[in-house]
Amino acid sequence: MTVPQLAKKLIETSLPLEAINEASVREKSIRHGHPSTLHLYWSRKPLATARAVLFAQLVDDPASHPEQFPTLAEQDAERTRLHELMRRLVVWENSNDETLLRQARAEIRKSNNGELPAVVDPFAGGVYSFRGSASRP
């Protein structure tokens, strides 16, 4: 019996860590209009980190699709494009940018047979889904 090869996800190859770290540190200092000001949850992670990790877990690495990205240069270019999307996605002020969220949803759909998987992330202390921009209890 042959086991189908699973696509390698972006989180397994690379992340724009500097951008994620900067957004996470900045987010911790926001005191007006941020969900973390409503209730102090001892293990809450910055939403910037949660968004980046969830996105990178749901999106295939370009190397998993050699038919679309046959050369290393093309794979690197696509990875750079995905990293730029993530850099914008982790910025708190972009949390309600519907155009950006639509782009993120489209990338997730490409890697998940056209579907948006339901995502519950207890490590962020709430629920976040690319179906909508707001956290829901």
mmCIF file of N, CA and C in Angstrom:
data_model
loop_
_atom_site.group_PDB
_atom_site.id
_atom_site.type_symbol
_atom_site.label_atom_id
_atom_site.label_comp_id
_atom_site.label_asym_id
_atom_site.label_seq_id
_atom_site.Cartn_x
_atom_site.Cartn_y
_atom_site.Cartn_z
ATOM 1 N N MET A 1 0.839 -1.184 0.000
ATOM 2 C CA MET A 1 0.000 0.000 0.000
ATOM 3 C C MET A 1 0.880 1.243 0.000
ATOM 4 N N THR A 2 0.602 2.184 -0.875
ATOM 5 C CA THR A 2 1.373 3.408 -0.983
ATOM 6 C C THR A 2 0.692 4.513 -0.182
ATOM 7 N N VAL A 3 1.475 5.173 0.647
ATOM 8 C CA VAL A 3 0.961 6.296 1.428
ATOM 9 C C VAL A 3 1.157 7.565 0.610
ATOM 10 N N PRO A 4 0.087 8.355 0.412
ATOM 11 C CA PRO A 4 0.237 9.575 -0.379
ATOM 12 C C PRO A 4 1.190 10.555 0.305
ATOM 13 N N GLN A 5 2.004 11.221 -0.512
ATOM 14 C CA GLN A 5 2.956 12.202 -0.002
ATOM 15 C C GLN A 5 2.207 13.477 0.372
ATOM 16 N N LEU A 6 2.361 13.912 1.606
ATOM 17 C CA LEU A 6 1.730 15.158 2.043
ATOM 18 C C LEU A 6 2.585 16.341 1.619
ATOM 19 N N ALA A 7 1.927 17.416 1.253
ATOM 20 C CA ALA A 7 2.641 18.620 0.862
ATOM 21 C C ALA A 7 3.328 19.219 2.086
ATOM 22 N N LYS A 8 4.548 19.649 1.888
ATOM 23 C CA LYS A 8 5.278 20.328 2.950
ATOM 24 C C LYS A 8 4.667 21.721 3.111
ATOM 25 N N LYS A 9 4.446 22.135 4.330
ATOM 26 C CA LYS A 9 3.845 23.438 4.607
ATOM 27 C C LYS A 9 4.919 24.509 4.758
ATOM 28 N N LEU A 10 4.516 25.742 4.565
ATOM 29 C CA LEU A 10 5.433 26.879 4.644
ATOM 30 C C LEU A 10 6.145 26.933 5.991
ATOM 31 N N ILE A 11 5.448 26.591 7.061
ATOM 32 C CA ILE A 11 6.043 26.651 8.394
ATOM 33 C C ILE A 11 7.228 25.685 8.530
ATOM 34 N N GLU A 12 7.273 24.666 7.692
ATOM 35 C CA GLU A 12 8.353 23.687 7.749
ATOM 36 C C GLU A 12 9.622 24.167 7.056
ATOM 37 N N THR A 13 9.521 25.212 6.268
ATOM 38 C CA THR A 13 10.684 25.652 5.511
ATOM 39 C C THR A 13 11.197 27.025 5.925
ATOM 40 N N SER A 14 10.293 27.986 6.072
ATOM 41 C CA SER A 14 10.761 29.334 6.399
ATOM 42 C C SER A 14 9.612 30.223 6.861
ATOM 43 N N LEU A 15 9.976 31.189 7.681
ATOM 44 C CA LEU A 15 9.042 32.199 8.174
ATOM 45 C C LEU A 15 9.757 33.544 8.212
ATOM 46 N N PRO A 16 9.035 34.630 8.013
ATOM 47 C CA PRO A 16 9.655 35.952 8.170
ATOM 48 C C PRO A 16 9.699 36.319 9.664
ATOM 49 N N LEU A 17 10.592 35.669 10.396
ATOM 50 C CA LEU A 17 10.614 35.781 11.865
ATOM 51 C C LEU A 17 10.808 37.203 12.367
ATOM 52 N N GLU A 18 11.646 37.971 11.708
ATOM 53 C CA GLU A 18 11.894 39.338 12.175
ATOM 54 C C GLU A 18 10.602 40.159 12.162
ATOM 55 N N ALA A 19 9.841 40.055 11.098
ATOM 56 C CA ALA A 19 8.576 40.789 10.998
ATOM 57 C C ALA A 19 7.566 40.298 12.031
ATOM 58 N N ILE A 20 7.515 38.992 12.231
ATOM 59 C CA ILE A 20 6.592 38.417 13.215
ATOM 60 C C ILE A 20 6.978 38.877 14.620
ATOM 61 N N ASN A 21 8.254 38.834 14.936
ATOM 62 C CA ASN A 21 8.721 39.264 16.257
ATOM 63 C C ASN A 21 8.426 40.737 16.501
ATOM 64 N N GLU A 22 8.708 41.582 15.510
ATOM 65 C CA GLU A 22 8.445 43.024 15.655
ATOM 66 C C GLU A 22 6.959 43.292 15.894
ATOM 67 N N ALA A 23 6.104 42.645 15.110
ATOM 68 C CA ALA A 23 4.661 42.854 15.261
ATOM 69 C C ALA A 23 4.174 42.334 16.611
ATOM 70 N N SER A 24 4.735 41.223 17.068
ATOM 71 C CA SER A 24 4.324 40.641 18.355
ATOM 72 C C SER A 24 4.730 41.538 19.518
ATOM 73 N N VAL A 25 5.934 42.053 19.483
ATOM 74 C CA VAL A 25 6.400 42.958 20.549
ATOM 75 C C VAL A 25 5.558 44.222 20.556
ATOM 76 N N ARG A 26 5.321 44.791 19.386
ATOM 77 C CA ARG A 26 4.523 46.013 19.301
ATOM 78 C C ARG A 26 3.101 45.773 19.801
ATOM 79 N N GLU A 27 2.530 44.620 19.434
ATOM 80 C CA GLU A 27 1.158 44.300 19.824
ATOM 81 C C GLU A 27 1.005 44.222 21.343
ATOM 82 N N LYS A 28 2.029 43.736 22.023
ATOM 83 C CA LYS A 28 1.962 43.623 23.487
ATOM 84 C C LYS A 28 1.843 44.986 24.152
ATOM 85 N N SER A 29 2.258 46.060 23.453
ATOM 86 C CA SER A 29 2.210 47.383 24.060
ATOM 87 C C SER A 29 0.952 48.173 23.685
ATOM 88 N N ILE A 30 0.111 47.632 22.810
ATOM 89 C CA ILE A 30 -1.128 48.315 22.439
ATOM 90 C C ILE A 30 -2.105 48.211 23.606
ATOM 91 N N ARG A 31 -2.617 49.317 24.057
ATOM 92 C CA ARG A 31 -3.505 49.303 25.223
ATOM 93 C C ARG A 31 -4.910 49.809 24.929
ATOM 94 N N HIS A 32 -5.167 50.220 23.704
ATOM 95 C CA HIS A 32 -6.495 50.734 23.386
ATOM 96 C C HIS A 32 -7.042 49.996 22.171
ATOM 97 N N GLY A 33 -8.181 49.344 22.328
ATOM 98 C CA GLY A 33 -8.844 48.684 21.224
ATOM 99 C C GLY A 33 -8.332 47.293 20.898
ATOM 100 N N HIS A 34 -7.473 46.755 21.710
ATOM 101 C CA HIS A 34 -6.927 45.416 21.464
ATOM 102 C C HIS A 34 -7.643 44.416 22.367
ATOM 103 N N PRO A 35 -7.979 43.209 21.869
ATOM 104 C CA PRO A 35 -8.704 42.226 22.680
ATOM 105 C C PRO A 35 -7.997 41.860 23.980
ATOM 106 N N SER A 36 -6.674 41.939 24.004
ATOM 107 C CA SER A 36 -5.946 41.555 25.219
ATOM 108 C C SER A 36 -6.243 42.480 26.392
ATOM 109 N N THR A 37 -6.808 43.656 26.126
ATOM 110 C CA THR A 37 -7.126 44.578 27.221
ATOM 111 C C THR A 37 -8.438 44.213 27.917
ATOM 112 N N LEU A 38 -9.239 43.346 27.314
ATOM 113 C CA LEU A 38 -10.515 42.957 27.906
ATOM 114 C C LEU A 38 -10.361 41.987 29.068
ATOM 115 N N HIS A 39 -9.428 41.053 28.899
ATOM 116 C CA HIS A 39 -9.258 40.018 29.912
ATOM 117 C C HIS A 39 -7.816 39.544 29.856
ATOM 118 N N LEU A 40 -7.178 39.478 30.990
ATOM 119 C CA LEU A 40 -5.800 39.010 31.038
ATOM 120 C C LEU A 40 -5.785 37.490 31.136
ATOM 121 N N TYR A 41 -5.374 36.858 30.065
ATOM 122 C CA TYR A 41 -5.261 35.404 30.013
ATOM 123 C C TYR A 41 -3.791 35.067 30.160
ATOM 124 N N TRP A 42 -3.416 34.290 31.122
ATOM 125 C CA TRP A 42 -2.023 34.091 31.487
ATOM 126 C C TRP A 42 -1.166 33.519 30.372
ATOM 127 N N SER A 43 -1.774 32.790 29.458
ATOM 128 C CA SER A 43 -0.979 32.155 28.414
ATOM 129 C C SER A 43 -1.240 32.738 27.034
ATOM 130 N N ARG A 44 -1.900 33.840 26.967
ATOM 131 C CA ARG A 44 -2.235 34.408 25.664
ATOM 132 C C ARG A 44 -0.967 34.793 24.908
ATOM 133 N N LYS A 45 -0.909 34.369 23.666
ATOM 134 C CA LYS A 45 0.190 34.730 22.781
ATOM 135 C C LYS A 45 -0.261 35.910 21.931
ATOM 136 N N PRO A 46 0.675 36.696 21.451
ATOM 137 C CA PRO A 46 0.275 37.804 20.569
ATOM 138 C C PRO A 46 -0.486 37.264 19.353
ATOM 139 N N LEU A 47 -1.530 37.955 18.958
ATOM 140 C CA LEU A 47 -2.308 37.524 17.800
ATOM 141 C C LEU A 47 -1.463 37.540 16.533
ATOM 142 N N ALA A 48 -0.466 38.417 16.474
ATOM 143 C CA ALA A 48 0.432 38.447 15.315
ATOM 144 C C ALA A 48 1.120 37.090 15.144
ATOM 145 N N THR A 49 1.600 36.545 16.235
ATOM 146 C CA THR A 49 2.261 35.246 16.196
ATOM 147 C C THR A 49 1.265 34.166 15.792
ATOM 148 N N ALA A 50 0.076 34.193 16.381
ATOM 149 C CA ALA A 50 -0.941 33.187 16.067
ATOM 150 C C ALA A 50 -1.334 33.249 14.595
ATOM 151 N N ARG A 51 -1.549 34.451 14.067
ATOM 152 C CA ARG A 51 -1.919 34.578 12.651
ATOM 153 C C ARG A 51 -0.824 34.025 11.750
ATOM 154 N N ALA A 52 0.438 34.362 12.052
ATOM 155 C CA ALA A 52 1.549 33.901 11.220
ATOM 156 C C ALA A 52 1.678 32.377 11.258
ATOM 157 N N VAL A 53 1.610 31.812 12.449
ATOM 158 C CA VAL A 53 1.757 30.364 12.591
ATOM 159 C C VAL A 53 0.601 29.638 11.917
ATOM 160 N N LEU A 54 -0.614 30.106 12.110
ATOM 161 C CA LEU A 54 -1.765 29.456 11.486
ATOM 162 C C LEU A 54 -1.680 29.537 9.961
ATOM 163 N N PHE A 55 -1.359 30.705 9.446
ATOM 164 C CA PHE A 55 -1.238 30.870 7.997
ATOM 165 C C PHE A 55 -0.171 29.921 7.443
ATOM 166 N N ALA A 56 0.995 29.902 8.088
ATOM 167 C CA ALA A 56 2.106 29.080 7.604
ATOM 168 C C ALA A 56 1.819 27.583 7.726
ATOM 169 N N GLN A 57 0.975 27.191 8.662
ATOM 170 C CA GLN A 57 0.596 25.778 8.785
ATOM 171 C C GLN A 57 -0.421 25.362 7.731
ATOM 172 N N LEU A 58 -1.159 26.313 7.197
ATOM 173 C CA LEU A 58 -2.230 26.016 6.253
ATOM 174 C C LEU A 58 -1.825 26.174 4.791
ATOM 175 N N VAL A 59 -0.694 26.824 4.542
ATOM 176 C CA VAL A 59 -0.264 27.111 3.171
ATOM 177 C C VAL A 59 0.924 26.227 2.800
ATOM 178 N N ASP A 60 0.835 25.619 1.632
ATOM 179 C CA ASP A 60 1.914 24.754 1.154
ATOM 180 C C ASP A 60 3.159 25.564 0.812
ATOM 181 N N ASP A 61 4.317 24.954 1.060
ATOM 182 C CA ASP A 61 5.571 25.541 0.614
ATOM 183 C C ASP A 61 5.643 25.378 -0.904
ATOM 184 N N PRO A 62 6.152 26.370 -1.625
ATOM 185 C CA PRO A 62 6.224 26.267 -3.083
ATOM 186 C C PRO A 62 6.986 25.042 -3.585
ATOM 187 N N ALA A 63 7.948 24.545 -2.829
ATOM 188 C CA ALA A 63 8.696 23.356 -3.248
ATOM 189 C C ALA A 63 7.799 22.122 -3.347
ATOM 190 N N SER A 64 6.643 22.160 -2.700
ATOM 191 C CA SER A 64 5.697 21.038 -2.770
ATOM 192 C C SER A 64 4.966 20.983 -4.102
ATOM 193 N N HIS A 65 5.164 22.002 -4.935
ATOM 194 C CA HIS A 65 4.472 22.073 -6.227
ATOM 195 C C HIS A 65 5.475 22.346 -7.347
ATOM 196 N N PRO A 66 6.344 21.368 -7.623
ATOM 197 C CA PRO A 66 7.358 21.576 -8.665
ATOM 198 C C PRO A 66 6.762 21.788 -10.058
ATOM 199 N N GLU A 67 5.520 21.360 -10.264
ATOM 200 C CA GLU A 67 4.877 21.594 -11.559
ATOM 201 C C GLU A 67 4.572 23.076 -11.758
ATOM 202 N N GLN A 68 4.327 23.810 -10.676
ATOM 203 C CA GLN A 68 4.078 25.253 -10.757
ATOM 204 C C GLN A 68 5.358 26.062 -10.605
ATOM 205 N N PHE A 69 6.278 25.576 -9.772
ATOM 206 C CA PHE A 69 7.515 26.281 -9.467
ATOM 207 C C PHE A 69 8.690 25.322 -9.680
ATOM 208 N N PRO A 70 9.075 25.090 -10.945
ATOM 209 C CA PRO A 70 10.059 24.042 -11.233
ATOM 210 C C PRO A 70 11.498 24.356 -10.821
ATOM 211 N N THR A 71 11.853 25.614 -10.711
ATOM 212 C CA THR A 71 13.238 25.944 -10.360
ATOM 213 C C THR A 71 13.316 26.483 -8.937
ATOM 214 N N LEU A 72 14.506 26.420 -8.372
ATOM 215 C CA LEU A 72 14.719 26.983 -7.025
ATOM 216 C C LEU A 72 14.437 28.481 -7.018
ATOM 217 N N ALA A 73 14.797 29.158 -8.087
ATOM 218 C CA ALA A 73 14.558 30.607 -8.170
ATOM 219 C C ALA A 73 13.060 30.913 -8.136
ATOM 220 N N GLU A 74 12.273 30.127 -8.839
ATOM 221 C CA GLU A 74 10.825 30.340 -8.841
ATOM 222 C C GLU A 74 10.221 30.005 -7.475
ATOM 223 N N GLN A 75 10.728 28.970 -6.837
ATOM 224 C CA GLN A 75 10.260 28.617 -5.495
ATOM 225 C C GLN A 75 10.598 29.727 -4.503
ATOM 226 N N ASP A 76 11.816 30.244 -4.590
ATOM 227 C CA ASP A 76 12.225 31.337 -3.697
ATOM 228 C C ASP A 76 11.393 32.593 -3.928
ATOM 229 N N ALA A 77 11.101 32.891 -5.180
ATOM 230 C CA ALA A 77 10.286 34.068 -5.499
ATOM 231 C C ALA A 77 8.875 33.917 -4.918
ATOM 232 N N GLU A 78 8.300 32.730 -5.036
ATOM 233 C CA GLU A 78 6.961 32.491 -4.486
ATOM 234 C C GLU A 78 6.988 32.545 -2.959
ATOM 235 N N ARG A 79 8.027 31.983 -2.356
ATOM 236 C CA ARG A 79 8.171 32.044 -0.897
ATOM 237 C C ARG A 79 8.275 33.501 -0.439
ATOM 238 N N THR A 80 9.028 34.298 -1.170
ATOM 239 C CA THR A 80 9.160 35.731 -0.850
ATOM 240 C C THR A 80 7.803 36.419 -0.931
ATOM 241 N N ARG A 81 7.008 36.087 -1.946
ATOM 242 C CA ARG A 81 5.665 36.670 -2.080
ATOM 243 C C ARG A 81 4.780 36.283 -0.897
ATOM 244 N N LEU A 82 4.841 35.009 -0.492
ATOM 245 C CA LEU A 82 4.055 34.553 0.657
ATOM 246 C C LEU A 82 4.538 35.211 1.945
ATOM 247 N N HIS A 83 5.838 35.386 2.089
ATOM 248 C CA HIS A 83 6.379 36.064 3.276
ATOM 249 C C HIS A 83 5.903 37.511 3.337
ATOM 250 N N GLU A 84 5.844 38.184 2.186
ATOM 251 C CA GLU A 84 5.367 39.558 2.169
ATOM 252 C C GLU A 84 3.899 39.617 2.604
ATOM 253 N N LEU A 85 3.115 38.665 2.160
ATOM 254 C CA LEU A 85 1.718 38.585 2.599
ATOM 255 C C LEU A 85 1.656 38.392 4.111
ATOM 256 N N MET A 86 2.506 37.517 4.652
ATOM 257 C CA MET A 86 2.542 37.289 6.098
ATOM 258 C C MET A 86 2.980 38.547 6.850
ATOM 259 N N ARG A 87 3.954 39.278 6.310
ATOM 260 C CA ARG A 87 4.417 40.519 6.963
ATOM 261 C C ARG A 87 3.267 41.502 7.122
ATOM 262 N N ARG A 88 2.407 41.573 6.111
ATOM 263 C CA ARG A 88 1.246 42.469 6.196
ATOM 264 C C ARG A 88 0.179 41.878 7.113
ATOM 265 N N LEU A 89 0.033 40.576 7.100
ATOM 266 C CA LEU A 89 -0.995 39.895 7.883
ATOM 267 C C LEU A 89 -0.773 40.030 9.388
ATOM 268 N N VAL A 90 0.472 40.115 9.836
ATOM 269 C CA VAL A 90 0.745 40.144 11.274
ATOM 270 C C VAL A 90 0.608 41.536 11.896
ATOM 271 N N VAL A 91 0.467 42.557 11.091
ATOM 272 C CA VAL A 91 0.347 43.925 11.618
ATOM 273 C C VAL A 91 -1.068 44.131 12.168
ATOM 274 N N TRP A 92 -1.152 44.538 13.436
ATOM 275 C CA TRP A 92 -2.449 44.692 14.116
ATOM 276 C C TRP A 92 -3.397 45.605 13.356
ATOM 277 N N GLU A 93 -2.898 46.696 12.825
ATOM 278 C CA GLU A 93 -3.760 47.649 12.117
ATOM 279 C C GLU A 93 -4.367 47.033 10.856
ATOM 280 N N ASN A 94 -3.822 45.939 10.377
ATOM 281 C CA ASN A 94 -4.353 45.267 9.187
ATOM 282 C C ASN A 94 -5.366 44.176 9.521
ATOM 283 N N SER A 95 -5.702 44.027 10.789
ATOM 284 C CA SER A 95 -6.595 42.947 11.214
ATOM 285 C C SER A 95 -7.961 42.974 10.545
ATOM 286 N N ASN A 96 -8.425 44.147 10.155
ATOM 287 C CA ASN A 96 -9.731 44.270 9.513
ATOM 288 C C ASN A 96 -9.628 44.658 8.046
ATOM 289 N N ASP A 97 -8.446 44.499 7.460
ATOM 290 C CA ASP A 97 -8.239 44.815 6.046
ATOM 291 C C ASP A 97 -8.818 43.672 5.213
ATOM 292 N N GLU A 98 -10.022 43.864 4.725
ATOM 293 C CA GLU A 98 -10.731 42.794 4.025
ATOM 294 C C GLU A 98 -10.004 42.353 2.761
ATOM 295 N N THR A 99 -9.340 43.270 2.075
ATOM 296 C CA THR A 99 -8.579 42.899 0.878
ATOM 297 C C THR A 99 -7.448 41.953 1.242
ATOM 298 N N LEU A 100 -6.721 42.266 2.302
ATOM 299 C CA LEU A 100 -5.632 41.413 2.767
ATOM 300 C C LEU A 100 -6.151 40.058 3.232
ATOM 301 N N LEU A 101 -7.250 40.060 3.977
ATOM 302 C CA LEU A 101 -7.821 38.797 4.445
ATOM 303 C C LEU A 101 -8.315 37.938 3.281
ATOM 304 N N ARG A 102 -8.841 38.576 2.258
ATOM 305 C CA ARG A 102 -9.275 37.847 1.056
ATOM 306 C C ARG A 102 -8.071 37.174 0.386
ATOM 307 N N GLN A 103 -6.945 37.901 0.332
ATOM 308 C CA GLN A 103 -5.725 37.329 -0.249
ATOM 309 C C GLN A 103 -5.245 36.132 0.571
ATOM 310 N N ALA A 104 -5.275 36.263 1.896
ATOM 311 C CA ALA A 104 -4.852 35.165 2.773
ATOM 312 C C ALA A 104 -5.769 33.962 2.596
ATOM 313 N N ARG A 105 -7.070 34.206 2.529
ATOM 314 C CA ARG A 105 -8.024 33.114 2.320
ATOM 315 C C ARG A 105 -7.760 32.401 0.994
ATOM 316 N N ALA A 106 -7.462 33.170 -0.039
ATOM 317 C CA ALA A 106 -7.201 32.576 -1.360
ATOM 318 C C ALA A 106 -5.973 31.665 -1.304
ATOM 319 N N GLU A 107 -4.937 32.092 -0.611
ATOM 320 C CA GLU A 107 -3.729 31.259 -0.486
ATOM 321 C C GLU A 107 -4.029 29.983 0.295
ATOM 322 N N ILE A 108 -4.820 30.104 1.345
ATOM 323 C CA ILE A 108 -5.179 28.932 2.152
ATOM 324 C C ILE A 108 -6.019 27.968 1.322
ATOM 325 N N ARG A 109 -6.959 28.498 0.559
ATOM 326 C CA ARG A 109 -7.796 27.645 -0.296
ATOM 327 C C ARG A 109 -6.949 26.874 -1.306
ATOM 328 N N LYS A 110 -5.941 27.532 -1.881
ATOM 329 C CA LYS A 110 -5.080 26.866 -2.871
ATOM 330 C C LYS A 110 -4.445 25.605 -2.291
ATOM 331 N N SER A 111 -4.136 25.634 -1.013
ATOM 332 C CA SER A 111 -3.444 24.514 -0.371
ATOM 333 C C SER A 111 -4.389 23.515 0.284
ATOM 334 N N ASN A 112 -5.700 23.783 0.243
ATOM 335 C CA ASN A 112 -6.663 22.938 0.947
ATOM 336 C C ASN A 112 -7.860 22.584 0.079
ATOM 337 N N ASN A 113 -7.589 22.222 -1.162
ATOM 338 C CA ASN A 113 -8.638 21.774 -2.092
ATOM 339 C C ASN A 113 -9.795 22.756 -2.207
ATOM 340 N N GLY A 114 -9.492 24.041 -2.185
ATOM 341 C CA GLY A 114 -10.518 25.062 -2.342
ATOM 342 C C GLY A 114 -11.324 25.355 -1.092
ATOM 343 N N GLU A 115 -10.993 24.710 0.007
ATOM 344 C CA GLU A 115 -11.742 24.871 1.258
ATOM 345 C C GLU A 115 -10.990 25.749 2.251
ATOM 346 N N LEU A 116 -11.737 26.355 3.156
ATOM 347 C CA LEU A 116 -11.160 27.052 4.309
ATOM 348 C C LEU A 116 -11.389 26.172 5.523
ATOM 349 N N PRO A 117 -10.349 25.547 6.037
ATOM 350 C CA PRO A 117 -10.544 24.694 7.207
ATOM 351 C C PRO A 117 -10.898 25.535 8.434
ATOM 352 N N ALA A 118 -11.733 24.991 9.295
ATOM 353 C CA ALA A 118 -12.035 25.665 10.558
ATOM 354 C C ALA A 118 -10.785 25.589 11.434
ATOM 355 N N VAL A 119 -10.477 26.686 12.100
ATOM 356 C CA VAL A 119 -9.271 26.741 12.923
ATOM 357 C C VAL A 119 -9.645 27.237 14.314
ATOM 358 N N VAL A 120 -9.283 26.476 15.312
ATOM 359 C CA VAL A 120 -9.446 26.895 16.696
ATOM 360 C C VAL A 120 -8.054 26.883 17.304
ATOM 361 N N ASP A 121 -7.628 28.004 17.836
ATOM 362 C CA ASP A 121 -6.278 28.110 18.373
ATOM 363 C C ASP A 121 -6.331 28.462 19.856
ATOM 364 N N PRO A 122 -6.385 27.460 20.735
ATOM 365 C CA PRO A 122 -6.480 27.746 22.166
ATOM 366 C C PRO A 122 -5.230 28.439 22.716
ATOM 367 N N PHE A 123 -4.113 28.368 22.017
ATOM 368 C CA PHE A 123 -2.893 28.992 22.515
ATOM 369 C C PHE A 123 -2.934 30.512 22.418
ATOM 370 N N ALA A 124 -3.792 31.047 21.566
ATOM 371 C CA ALA A 124 -3.944 32.497 21.479
ATOM 372 C C ALA A 124 -5.028 32.971 22.447
ATOM 373 N N GLY A 125 -5.686 32.038 23.098
ATOM 374 C CA GLY A 125 -6.708 32.416 24.057
ATOM 375 C C GLY A 125 -8.034 32.734 23.421
ATOM 376 N N GLY A 126 -8.224 32.383 22.179
ATOM 377 C CA GLY A 126 -9.475 32.667 21.501
ATOM 378 C C GLY A 126 -9.565 31.873 20.221
ATOM 379 N N VAL A 127 -10.510 32.227 19.390
ATOM 380 C CA VAL A 127 -10.717 31.560 18.114
ATOM 381 C C VAL A 127 -10.364 32.551 17.024
ATOM 382 N N TYR A 128 -9.641 32.091 16.037
ATOM 383 C CA TYR A 128 -9.348 32.939 14.893
ATOM 384 C C TYR A 128 -9.573 32.125 13.643
ATOM 385 N N SER A 129 -10.276 32.678 12.716
ATOM 386 C CA SER A 129 -10.549 31.984 11.470
ATOM 387 C C SER A 129 -10.329 32.956 10.332
ATOM 388 N N PHE A 130 -9.845 32.479 9.218
ATOM 389 C CA PHE A 130 -9.685 33.327 8.049
ATOM 390 C C PHE A 130 -11.014 33.534 7.348
ATOM 391 N N ARG A 131 -12.086 32.948 7.898
ATOM 392 C CA ARG A 131 -13.427 33.190 7.347
ATOM 393 C C ARG A 131 -13.890 34.586 7.733
ATOM 394 N N GLY A 132 -13.402 35.088 8.843
ATOM 395 C CA GLY A 132 -13.760 36.428 9.295
ATOM 396 C C GLY A 132 -12.587 37.011 10.034
ATOM 397 N N SER A 133 -12.591 38.303 10.200
ATOM 398 C CA SER A 133 -11.422 38.955 10.778
ATOM 399 C C SER A 133 -11.488 39.070 12.290
ATOM 400 N N ALA A 134 -12.622 38.828 12.875
ATOM 401 C CA ALA A 134 -12.750 39.039 14.317
ATOM 402 C C ALA A 134 -12.533 37.757 15.100
ATOM 403 N N SER A 135 -11.991 37.906 16.284
ATOM 404 C CA SER A 135 -11.906 36.761 17.204
ATOM 405 C C SER A 135 -13.285 36.519 17.789
ATOM 406 N N ARG A 136 -13.625 35.267 17.953
ATOM 407 C CA ARG A 136 -14.936 34.930 18.524
ATOM 408 C C ARG A 136 -14.730 34.004 19.706
ATOM 409 N N PRO A 137 -15.520 34.146 20.750
ATOM 410 C CA PRO A 137 -15.378 33.244 21.899
ATOM 411 C C PRO A 137 -15.869 31.854 21.584
#
